[in-house]
CSV table of C-alpha atoms and ligand atoms in Angstrom, one decimal:
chain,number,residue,atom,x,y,z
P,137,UNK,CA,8.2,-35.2,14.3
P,138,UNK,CA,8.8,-31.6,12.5
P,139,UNK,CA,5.0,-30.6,12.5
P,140,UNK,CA,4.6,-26.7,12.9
P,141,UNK,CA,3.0,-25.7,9.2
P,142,UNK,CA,1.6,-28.9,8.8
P,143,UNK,CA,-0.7,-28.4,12.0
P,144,UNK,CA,-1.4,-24.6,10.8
P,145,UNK,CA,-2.4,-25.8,7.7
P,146,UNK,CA,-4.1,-28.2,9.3
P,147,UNK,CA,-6.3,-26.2,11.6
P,148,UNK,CA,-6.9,-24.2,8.5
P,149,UNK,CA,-8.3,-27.2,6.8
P,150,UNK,CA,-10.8,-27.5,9.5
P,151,UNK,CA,-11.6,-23.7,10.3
P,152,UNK,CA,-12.5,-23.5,6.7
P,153,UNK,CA,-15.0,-26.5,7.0
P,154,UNK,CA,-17.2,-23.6,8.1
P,155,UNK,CA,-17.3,-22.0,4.6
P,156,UNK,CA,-18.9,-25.0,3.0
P,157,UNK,CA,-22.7,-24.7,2.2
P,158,UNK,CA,-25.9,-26.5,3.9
P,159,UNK,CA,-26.3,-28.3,1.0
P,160,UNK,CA,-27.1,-32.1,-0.5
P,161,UNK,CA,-23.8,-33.7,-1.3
P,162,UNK,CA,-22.5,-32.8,-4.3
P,163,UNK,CA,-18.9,-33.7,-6.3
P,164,UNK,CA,-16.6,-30.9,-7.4
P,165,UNK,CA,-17.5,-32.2,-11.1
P,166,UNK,CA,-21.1,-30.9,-11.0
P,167,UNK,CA,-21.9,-28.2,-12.3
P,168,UNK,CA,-22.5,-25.0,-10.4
P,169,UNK,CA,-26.2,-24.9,-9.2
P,170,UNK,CA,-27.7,-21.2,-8.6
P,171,UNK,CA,-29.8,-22.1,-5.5
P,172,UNK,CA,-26.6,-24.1,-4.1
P,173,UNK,CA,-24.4,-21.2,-4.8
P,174,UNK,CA,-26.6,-18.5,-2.7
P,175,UNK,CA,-26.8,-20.9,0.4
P,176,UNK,CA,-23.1,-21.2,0.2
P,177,UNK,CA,-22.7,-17.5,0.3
P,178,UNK,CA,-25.4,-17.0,3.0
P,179,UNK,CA,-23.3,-19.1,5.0
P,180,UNK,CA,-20.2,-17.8,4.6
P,181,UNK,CA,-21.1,-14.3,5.2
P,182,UNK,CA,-23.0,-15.6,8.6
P,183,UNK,CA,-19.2,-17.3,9.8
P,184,UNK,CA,-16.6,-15.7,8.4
P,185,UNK,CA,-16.4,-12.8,10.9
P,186,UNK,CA,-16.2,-16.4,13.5
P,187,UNK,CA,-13.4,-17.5,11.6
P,188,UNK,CA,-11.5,-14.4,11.0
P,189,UNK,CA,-11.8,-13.9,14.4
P,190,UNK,CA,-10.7,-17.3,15.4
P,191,UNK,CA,-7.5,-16.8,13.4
P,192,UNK,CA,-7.1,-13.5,13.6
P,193,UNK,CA,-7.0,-13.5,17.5
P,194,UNK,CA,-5.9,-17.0,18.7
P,195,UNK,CA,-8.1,-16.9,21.3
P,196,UNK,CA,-9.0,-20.5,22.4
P,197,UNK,CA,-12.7,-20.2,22.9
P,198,UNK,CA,-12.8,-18.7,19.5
P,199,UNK,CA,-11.2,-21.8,18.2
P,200,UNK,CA,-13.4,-23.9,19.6
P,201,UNK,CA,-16.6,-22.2,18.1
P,202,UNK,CA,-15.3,-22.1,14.9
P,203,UNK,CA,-14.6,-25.8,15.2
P,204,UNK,CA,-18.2,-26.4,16.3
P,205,UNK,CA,-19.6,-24.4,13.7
P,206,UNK,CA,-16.7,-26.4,11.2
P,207,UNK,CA,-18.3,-29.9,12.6
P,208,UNK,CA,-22.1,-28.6,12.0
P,209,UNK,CA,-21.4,-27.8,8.3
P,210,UNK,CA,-18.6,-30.9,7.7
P,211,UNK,CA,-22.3,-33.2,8.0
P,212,UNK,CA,-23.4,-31.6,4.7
P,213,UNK,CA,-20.4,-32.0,2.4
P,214,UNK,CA,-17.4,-32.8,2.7
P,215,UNK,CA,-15.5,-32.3,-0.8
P,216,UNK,CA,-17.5,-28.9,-0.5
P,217,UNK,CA,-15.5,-28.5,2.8
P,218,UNK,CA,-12.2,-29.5,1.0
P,219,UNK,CA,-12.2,-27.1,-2.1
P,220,UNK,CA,-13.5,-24.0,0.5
P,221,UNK,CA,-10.3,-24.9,2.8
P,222,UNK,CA,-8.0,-25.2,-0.3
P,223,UNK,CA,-9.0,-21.5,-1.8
P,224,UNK,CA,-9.0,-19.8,2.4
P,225,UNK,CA,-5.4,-21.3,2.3
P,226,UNK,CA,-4.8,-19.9,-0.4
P,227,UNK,CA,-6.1,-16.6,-0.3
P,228,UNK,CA,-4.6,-16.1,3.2
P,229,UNK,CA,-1.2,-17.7,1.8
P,230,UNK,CA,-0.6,-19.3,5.0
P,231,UNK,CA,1.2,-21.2,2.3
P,232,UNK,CA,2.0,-21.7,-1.1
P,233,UNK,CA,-0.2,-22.8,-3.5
P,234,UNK,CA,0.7,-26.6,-3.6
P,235,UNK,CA,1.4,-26.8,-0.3
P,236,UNK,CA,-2.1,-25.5,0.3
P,237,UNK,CA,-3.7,-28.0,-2.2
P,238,UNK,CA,-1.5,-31.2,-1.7
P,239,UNK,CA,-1.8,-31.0,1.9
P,240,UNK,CA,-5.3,-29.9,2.2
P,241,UNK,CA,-6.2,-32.9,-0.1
P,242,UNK,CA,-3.7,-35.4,1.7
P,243,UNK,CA,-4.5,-35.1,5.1
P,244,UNK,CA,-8.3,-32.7,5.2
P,245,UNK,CA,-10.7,-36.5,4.9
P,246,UNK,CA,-9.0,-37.4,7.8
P,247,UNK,CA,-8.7,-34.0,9.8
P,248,UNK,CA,-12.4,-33.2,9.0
P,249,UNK,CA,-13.3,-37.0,9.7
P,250,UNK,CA,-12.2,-36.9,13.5
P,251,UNK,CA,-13.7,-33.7,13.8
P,252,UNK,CA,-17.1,-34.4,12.9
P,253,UNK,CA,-16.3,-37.6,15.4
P,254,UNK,CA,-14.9,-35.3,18.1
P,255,UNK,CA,-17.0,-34.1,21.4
P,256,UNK,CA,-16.0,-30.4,21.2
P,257,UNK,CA,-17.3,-28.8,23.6
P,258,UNK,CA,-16.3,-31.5,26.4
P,259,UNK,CA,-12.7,-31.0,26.0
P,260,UNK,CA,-11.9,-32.6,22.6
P,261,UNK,CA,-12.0,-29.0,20.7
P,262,UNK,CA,-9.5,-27.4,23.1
P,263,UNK,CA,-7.4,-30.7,22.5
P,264,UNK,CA,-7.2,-29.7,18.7
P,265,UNK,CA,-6.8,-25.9,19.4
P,266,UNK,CA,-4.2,-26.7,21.5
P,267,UNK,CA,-2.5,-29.1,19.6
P,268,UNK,CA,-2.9,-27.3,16.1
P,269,UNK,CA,-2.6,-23.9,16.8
P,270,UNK,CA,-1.2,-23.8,20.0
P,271,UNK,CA,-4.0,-21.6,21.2
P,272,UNK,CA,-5.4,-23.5,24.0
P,273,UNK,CA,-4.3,-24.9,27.3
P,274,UNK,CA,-3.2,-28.6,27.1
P,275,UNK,CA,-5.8,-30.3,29.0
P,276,UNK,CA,-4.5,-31.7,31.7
P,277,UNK,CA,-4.3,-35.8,31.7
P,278,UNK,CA,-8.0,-37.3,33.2
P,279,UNK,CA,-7.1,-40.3,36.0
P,280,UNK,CA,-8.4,-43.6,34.5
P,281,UNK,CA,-7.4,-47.1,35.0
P,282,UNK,CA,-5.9,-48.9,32.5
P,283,UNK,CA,-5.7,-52.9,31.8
P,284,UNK,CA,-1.7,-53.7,30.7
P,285,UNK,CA,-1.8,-57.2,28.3
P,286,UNK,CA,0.4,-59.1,31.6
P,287,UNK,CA,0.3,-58.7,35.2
P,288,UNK,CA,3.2,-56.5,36.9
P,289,UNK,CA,6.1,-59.6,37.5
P,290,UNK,CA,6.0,-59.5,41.3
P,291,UNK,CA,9.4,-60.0,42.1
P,292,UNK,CA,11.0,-59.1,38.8
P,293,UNK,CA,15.3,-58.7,38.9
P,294,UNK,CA,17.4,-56.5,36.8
P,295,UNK,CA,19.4,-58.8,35.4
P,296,UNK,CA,23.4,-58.9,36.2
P,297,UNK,CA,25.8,-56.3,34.6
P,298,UNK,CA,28.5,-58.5,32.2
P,299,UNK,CA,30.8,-55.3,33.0
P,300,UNK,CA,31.2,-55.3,29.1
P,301,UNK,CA,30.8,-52.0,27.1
P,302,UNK,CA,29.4,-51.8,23.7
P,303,UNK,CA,29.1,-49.6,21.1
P,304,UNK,CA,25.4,-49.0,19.7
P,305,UNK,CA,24.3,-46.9,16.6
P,306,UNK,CA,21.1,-45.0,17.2
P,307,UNK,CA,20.0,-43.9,13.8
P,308,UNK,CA,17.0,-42.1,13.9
P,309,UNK,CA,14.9,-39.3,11.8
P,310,UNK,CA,17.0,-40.3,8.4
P,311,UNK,CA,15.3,-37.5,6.6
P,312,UNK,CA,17.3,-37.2,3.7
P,313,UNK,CA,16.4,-35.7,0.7
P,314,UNK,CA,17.2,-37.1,-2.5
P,315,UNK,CA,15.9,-34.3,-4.2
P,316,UNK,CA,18.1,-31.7,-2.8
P,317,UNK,CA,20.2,-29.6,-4.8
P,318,UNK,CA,22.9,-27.4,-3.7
P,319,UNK,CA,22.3,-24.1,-5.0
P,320,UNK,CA,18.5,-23.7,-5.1
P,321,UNK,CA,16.4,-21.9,-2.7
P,322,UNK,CA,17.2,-22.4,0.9
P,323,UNK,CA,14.8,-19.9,2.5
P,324,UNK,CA,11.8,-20.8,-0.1
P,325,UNK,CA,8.5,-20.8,1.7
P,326,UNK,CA,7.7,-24.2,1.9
P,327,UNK,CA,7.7,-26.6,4.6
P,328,UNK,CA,11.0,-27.8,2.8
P,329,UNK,CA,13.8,-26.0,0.8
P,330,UNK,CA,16.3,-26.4,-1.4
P,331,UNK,CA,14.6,-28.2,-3.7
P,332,UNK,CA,14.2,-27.0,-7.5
P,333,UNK,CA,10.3,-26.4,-7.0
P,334,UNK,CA,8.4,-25.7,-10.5
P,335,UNK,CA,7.9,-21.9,-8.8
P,336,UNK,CA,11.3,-21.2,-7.2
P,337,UNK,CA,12.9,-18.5,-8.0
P,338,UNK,CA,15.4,-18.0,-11.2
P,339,UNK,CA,18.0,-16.9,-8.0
P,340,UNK,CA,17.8,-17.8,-5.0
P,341,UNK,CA,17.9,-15.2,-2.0
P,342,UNK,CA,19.7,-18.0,-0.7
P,343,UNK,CA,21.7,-20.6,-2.3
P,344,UNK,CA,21.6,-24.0,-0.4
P,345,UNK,CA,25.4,-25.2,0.2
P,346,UNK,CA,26.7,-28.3,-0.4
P,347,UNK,CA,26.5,-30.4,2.8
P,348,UNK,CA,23.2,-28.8,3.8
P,349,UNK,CA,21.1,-25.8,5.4
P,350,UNK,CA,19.0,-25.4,8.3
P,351,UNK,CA,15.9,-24.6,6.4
P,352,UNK,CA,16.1,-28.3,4.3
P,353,UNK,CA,16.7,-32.1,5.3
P,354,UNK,CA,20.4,-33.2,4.5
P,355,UNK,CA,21.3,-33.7,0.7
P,356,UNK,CA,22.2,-37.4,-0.4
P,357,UNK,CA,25.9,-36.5,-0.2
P,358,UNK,CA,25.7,-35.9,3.9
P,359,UNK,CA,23.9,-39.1,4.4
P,360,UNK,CA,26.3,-40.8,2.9
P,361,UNK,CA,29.3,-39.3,4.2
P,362,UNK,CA,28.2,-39.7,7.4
P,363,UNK,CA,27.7,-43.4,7.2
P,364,UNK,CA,30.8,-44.1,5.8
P,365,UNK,CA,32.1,-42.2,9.0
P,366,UNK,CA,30.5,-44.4,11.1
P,367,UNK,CA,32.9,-47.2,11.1
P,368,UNK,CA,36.0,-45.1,11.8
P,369,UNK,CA,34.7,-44.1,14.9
P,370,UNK,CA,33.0,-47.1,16.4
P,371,UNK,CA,32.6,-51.2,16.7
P,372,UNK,CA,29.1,-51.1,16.1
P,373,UNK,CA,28.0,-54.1,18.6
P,374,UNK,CA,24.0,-53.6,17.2
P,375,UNK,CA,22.2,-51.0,16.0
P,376,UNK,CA,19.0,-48.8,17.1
P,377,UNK,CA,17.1,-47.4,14.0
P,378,UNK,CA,14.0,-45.2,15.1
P,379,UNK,CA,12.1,-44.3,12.2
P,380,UNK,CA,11.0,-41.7,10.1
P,381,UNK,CA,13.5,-41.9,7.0
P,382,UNK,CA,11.4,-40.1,3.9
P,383,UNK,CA,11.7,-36.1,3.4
P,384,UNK,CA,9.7,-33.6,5.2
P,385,UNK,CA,7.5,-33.3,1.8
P,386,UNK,CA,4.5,-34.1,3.8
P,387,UNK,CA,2.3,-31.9,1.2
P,388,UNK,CA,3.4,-34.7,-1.5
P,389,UNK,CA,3.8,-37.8,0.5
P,390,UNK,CA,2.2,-40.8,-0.7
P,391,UNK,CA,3.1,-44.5,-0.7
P,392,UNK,CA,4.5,-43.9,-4.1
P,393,UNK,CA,6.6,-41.4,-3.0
P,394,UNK,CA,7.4,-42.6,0.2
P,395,UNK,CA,8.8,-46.4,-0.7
P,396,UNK,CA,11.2,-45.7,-3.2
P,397,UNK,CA,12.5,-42.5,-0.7
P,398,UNK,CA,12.6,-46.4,1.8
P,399,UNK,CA,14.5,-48.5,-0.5
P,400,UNK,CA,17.2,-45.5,-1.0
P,401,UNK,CA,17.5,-44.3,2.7
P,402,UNK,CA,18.4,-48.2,3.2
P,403,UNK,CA,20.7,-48.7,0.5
P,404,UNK,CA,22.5,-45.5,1.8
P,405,UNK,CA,22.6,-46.0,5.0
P,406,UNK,CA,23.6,-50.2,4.2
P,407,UNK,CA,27.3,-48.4,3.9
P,408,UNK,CA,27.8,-47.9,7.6
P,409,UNK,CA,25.4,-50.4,8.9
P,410,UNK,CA,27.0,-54.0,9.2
P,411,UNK,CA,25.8,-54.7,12.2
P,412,UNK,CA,22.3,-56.3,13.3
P,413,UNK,CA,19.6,-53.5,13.6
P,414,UNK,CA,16.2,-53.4,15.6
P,415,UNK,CA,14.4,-51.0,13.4
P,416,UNK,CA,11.4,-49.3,13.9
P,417,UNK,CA,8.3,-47.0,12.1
P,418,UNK,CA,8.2,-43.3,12.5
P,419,UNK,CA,5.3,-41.1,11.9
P,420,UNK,CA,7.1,-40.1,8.8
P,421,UNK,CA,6.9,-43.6,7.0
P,422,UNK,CA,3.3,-43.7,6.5
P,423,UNK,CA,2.0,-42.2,3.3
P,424,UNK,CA,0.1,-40.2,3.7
P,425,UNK,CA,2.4,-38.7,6.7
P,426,UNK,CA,1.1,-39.9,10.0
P,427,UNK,CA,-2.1,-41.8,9.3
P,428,UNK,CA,-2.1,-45.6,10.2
P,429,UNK,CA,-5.2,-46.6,9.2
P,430,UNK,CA,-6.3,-50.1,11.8
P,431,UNK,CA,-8.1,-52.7,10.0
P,432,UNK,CA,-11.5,-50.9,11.0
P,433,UNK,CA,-10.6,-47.3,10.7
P,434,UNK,CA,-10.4,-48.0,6.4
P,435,UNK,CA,-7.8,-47.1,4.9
P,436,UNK,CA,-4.9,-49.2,4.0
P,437,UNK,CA,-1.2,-49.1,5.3
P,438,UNK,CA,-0.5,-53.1,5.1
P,439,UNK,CA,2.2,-51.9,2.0
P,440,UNK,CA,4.4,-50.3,4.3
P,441,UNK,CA,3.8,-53.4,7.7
P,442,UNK,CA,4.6,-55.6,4.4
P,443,UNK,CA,7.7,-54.1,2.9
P,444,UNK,CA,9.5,-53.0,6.0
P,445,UNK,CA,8.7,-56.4,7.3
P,446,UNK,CA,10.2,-58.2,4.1
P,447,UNK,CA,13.2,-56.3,4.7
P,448,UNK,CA,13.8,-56.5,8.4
P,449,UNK,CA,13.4,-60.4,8.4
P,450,UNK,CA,17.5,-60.1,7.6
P,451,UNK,CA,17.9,-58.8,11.7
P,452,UNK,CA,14.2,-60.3,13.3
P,453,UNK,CA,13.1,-63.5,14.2
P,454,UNK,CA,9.6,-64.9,12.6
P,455,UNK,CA,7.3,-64.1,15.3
P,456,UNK,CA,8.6,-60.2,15.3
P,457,UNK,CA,8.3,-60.1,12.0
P,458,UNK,CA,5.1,-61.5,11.9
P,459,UNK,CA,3.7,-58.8,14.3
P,460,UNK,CA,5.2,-55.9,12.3
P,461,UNK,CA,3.1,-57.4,9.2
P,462,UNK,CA,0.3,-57.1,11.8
P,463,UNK,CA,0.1,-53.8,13.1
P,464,UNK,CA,3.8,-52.5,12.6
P,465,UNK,CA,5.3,-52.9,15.6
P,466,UNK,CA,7.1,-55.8,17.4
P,467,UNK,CA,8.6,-56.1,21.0
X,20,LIG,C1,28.4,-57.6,21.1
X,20,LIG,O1,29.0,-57.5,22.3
X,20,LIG,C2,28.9,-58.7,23.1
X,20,LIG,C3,29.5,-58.4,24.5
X,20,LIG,O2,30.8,-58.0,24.4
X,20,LIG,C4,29.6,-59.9,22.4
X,20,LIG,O3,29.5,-61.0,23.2
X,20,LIG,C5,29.0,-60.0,21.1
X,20,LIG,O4,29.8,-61.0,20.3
X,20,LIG,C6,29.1,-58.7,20.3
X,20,LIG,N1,28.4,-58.9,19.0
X,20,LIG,C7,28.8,-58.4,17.9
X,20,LIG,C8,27.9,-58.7,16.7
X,20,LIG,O5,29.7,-57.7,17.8
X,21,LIG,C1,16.7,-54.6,2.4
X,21,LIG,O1,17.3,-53.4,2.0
X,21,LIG,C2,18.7,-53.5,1.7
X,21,LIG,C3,19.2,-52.1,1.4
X,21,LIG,O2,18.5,-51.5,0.5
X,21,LIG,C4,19.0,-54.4,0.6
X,21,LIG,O3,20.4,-54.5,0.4
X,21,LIG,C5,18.4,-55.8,1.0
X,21,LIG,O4,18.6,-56.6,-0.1
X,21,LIG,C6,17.0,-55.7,1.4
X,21,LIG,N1,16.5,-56.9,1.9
X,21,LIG,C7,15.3,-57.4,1.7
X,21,LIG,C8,15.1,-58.8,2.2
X,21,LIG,O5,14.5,-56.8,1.1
């Protein structure tokens, strides 16, 4: 659930819609057009001061006008609102240059997408600021009443304690990094470290060590080890597996990535799980991270229901696994 540069970025991605240009629709393959070019400067020059004010000062109502003025301007164009959010990243280095792009690219459709859907000014846009930039107040939670699937039981009874004790393995937020490599940079300045990155530095200002560092997610080598610790130490009655097993790469993350990163995590963690599991799907599994597209939103995320649920039928019976293929999630 590691989030903090991601939502900077983030909110970035959708301050910036602001610097894209009143114009007709047009794909980053076309050529430049003169008349297109001046309106896009006009409007920049009009809101920038709103946005570098919005970021310079954190102030929430200046968030929230520079969201407005964002959602105005996302109507027009979209990919315009893309490359302009890619090159204020940039510029500003709020991150490195593929962070910037990859994330921007990943994650902006959808950002500017519930945006443009988003009432701003009744409460939604202080929702965002607060949530992406941590420069609102959380607004407080509205009284409503809401319809549960079943009835309240009306006499329901905890059942009986056997007075039998169990040992249960939570695993949860895997994370490991197959890519890690002791020695590279371990205060880099991406989202995640010690990595060989195509721009890290010949020497590192700090060398990763070999069973980890703060700034990364665990190397292959502590995953392992600490699975095959797991059996000295405890008679696994079942296990608890909560989700999110790829890297914190979120600037890269794709289903490509992400279910090969699946089938390892799994194999690894296979050498200290021999008992049943009830598993589940963290934020991190989708690819791209965190978006679950429904059946009507668009998108697709049936290749991740399908494969976790091909591999979970081992511990769950039909109808669970029948519901994960459905909408991830059983009970
Ligand atoms: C789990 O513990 C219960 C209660 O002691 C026992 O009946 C059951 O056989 C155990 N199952 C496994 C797989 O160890
Ligand atoms: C699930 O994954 C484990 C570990 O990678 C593998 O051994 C097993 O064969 C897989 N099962 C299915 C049904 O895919």
């Amino acid at each position: 659930m590691r989030f903090s540069v991601t939502s900077a970025i983030l909110s970035l991605a959708v301050a910036s819609a602001v610097y894209a240009a009143p114009t007709a629709p047009v794909s980053p393959q076309e050529k430049p057009n003169l008349v297109n070019l001046e309106k896009r400067g006009w409007v920049m020059d009009q809101l920038k001061p709103l946005f570098t004010k919005a970021l310079r000062t954190l102030e929430c109502g200046a968030c929230v006008s520079a969201l407005s003025g964002a959602k105005g301007v996302a109507y027009l164009n979209k990919n315009w609102v893309l490359s302009a959010a890619t090159s204020l990243c940039k510029s500003t280095k709020l991150a490195d240059a593929d962070v910037c792009e990859g994330l921007i690219a990943l994650q902006g459709p959808v950002v500017i997408e519930a945006v443009m859907q988003a009432n701003l000014l009744k409460g939604d846009g202080k929702f965002m600021c607060a949530q992406a930039l941590g420069v609102c107040p959380v607004p407080t939670v509205m009284s409503g009443t809401l319809a549960f699937p079943k009835a309240k039981p009306a006499a329901a009874v905890a059942p009986a304690h056997s007075g039998k004790i169990v040992d249960v393995l939570h695993v949860s937020d895997w994370h490991v990094d197959e890519h890690y490599v002791a020695g590279s940079e371990a205060a880099c300045t991406k989202p995640l470290c010690c990595r060989k990155y195509a721009d890290s530095p010949a020497t590192p200002t700090r060398a990763a060590s070999t069973w980890g560092d703060y700034n990364c997610d665990p190397p292959l080598k502590l995953g392992l080890d600490m699975m095959k610790h797991v059996p000295t130490v405890a008679n696994v009655n079942f296990t608890i597996m909560t989700g999110d097993v790829p890297p914190h790469d979120v600037w890269i993350q794709t289903k490509e990535t992400a279910l090969p990163q699946e089938k390892l995590a799994y194999d690894v963690m296979a050498e200290g799980i021999a008992s049943k599991v009830y598993p589940t799907i963290g934020n991190h599994e989708a690819g791209p991270v965190n978006l679950f597209p429904t059946k009507t939103s668009g998108g697709d995320i049936s290749w991740l229901y399908n494969s976790m649920a091909d591999n979970w039928s081992r511990w769950l019976p039909n109808d669970a696994i029948n519901s994960v293929k459905n909408f991830g999630a059983y009970t």
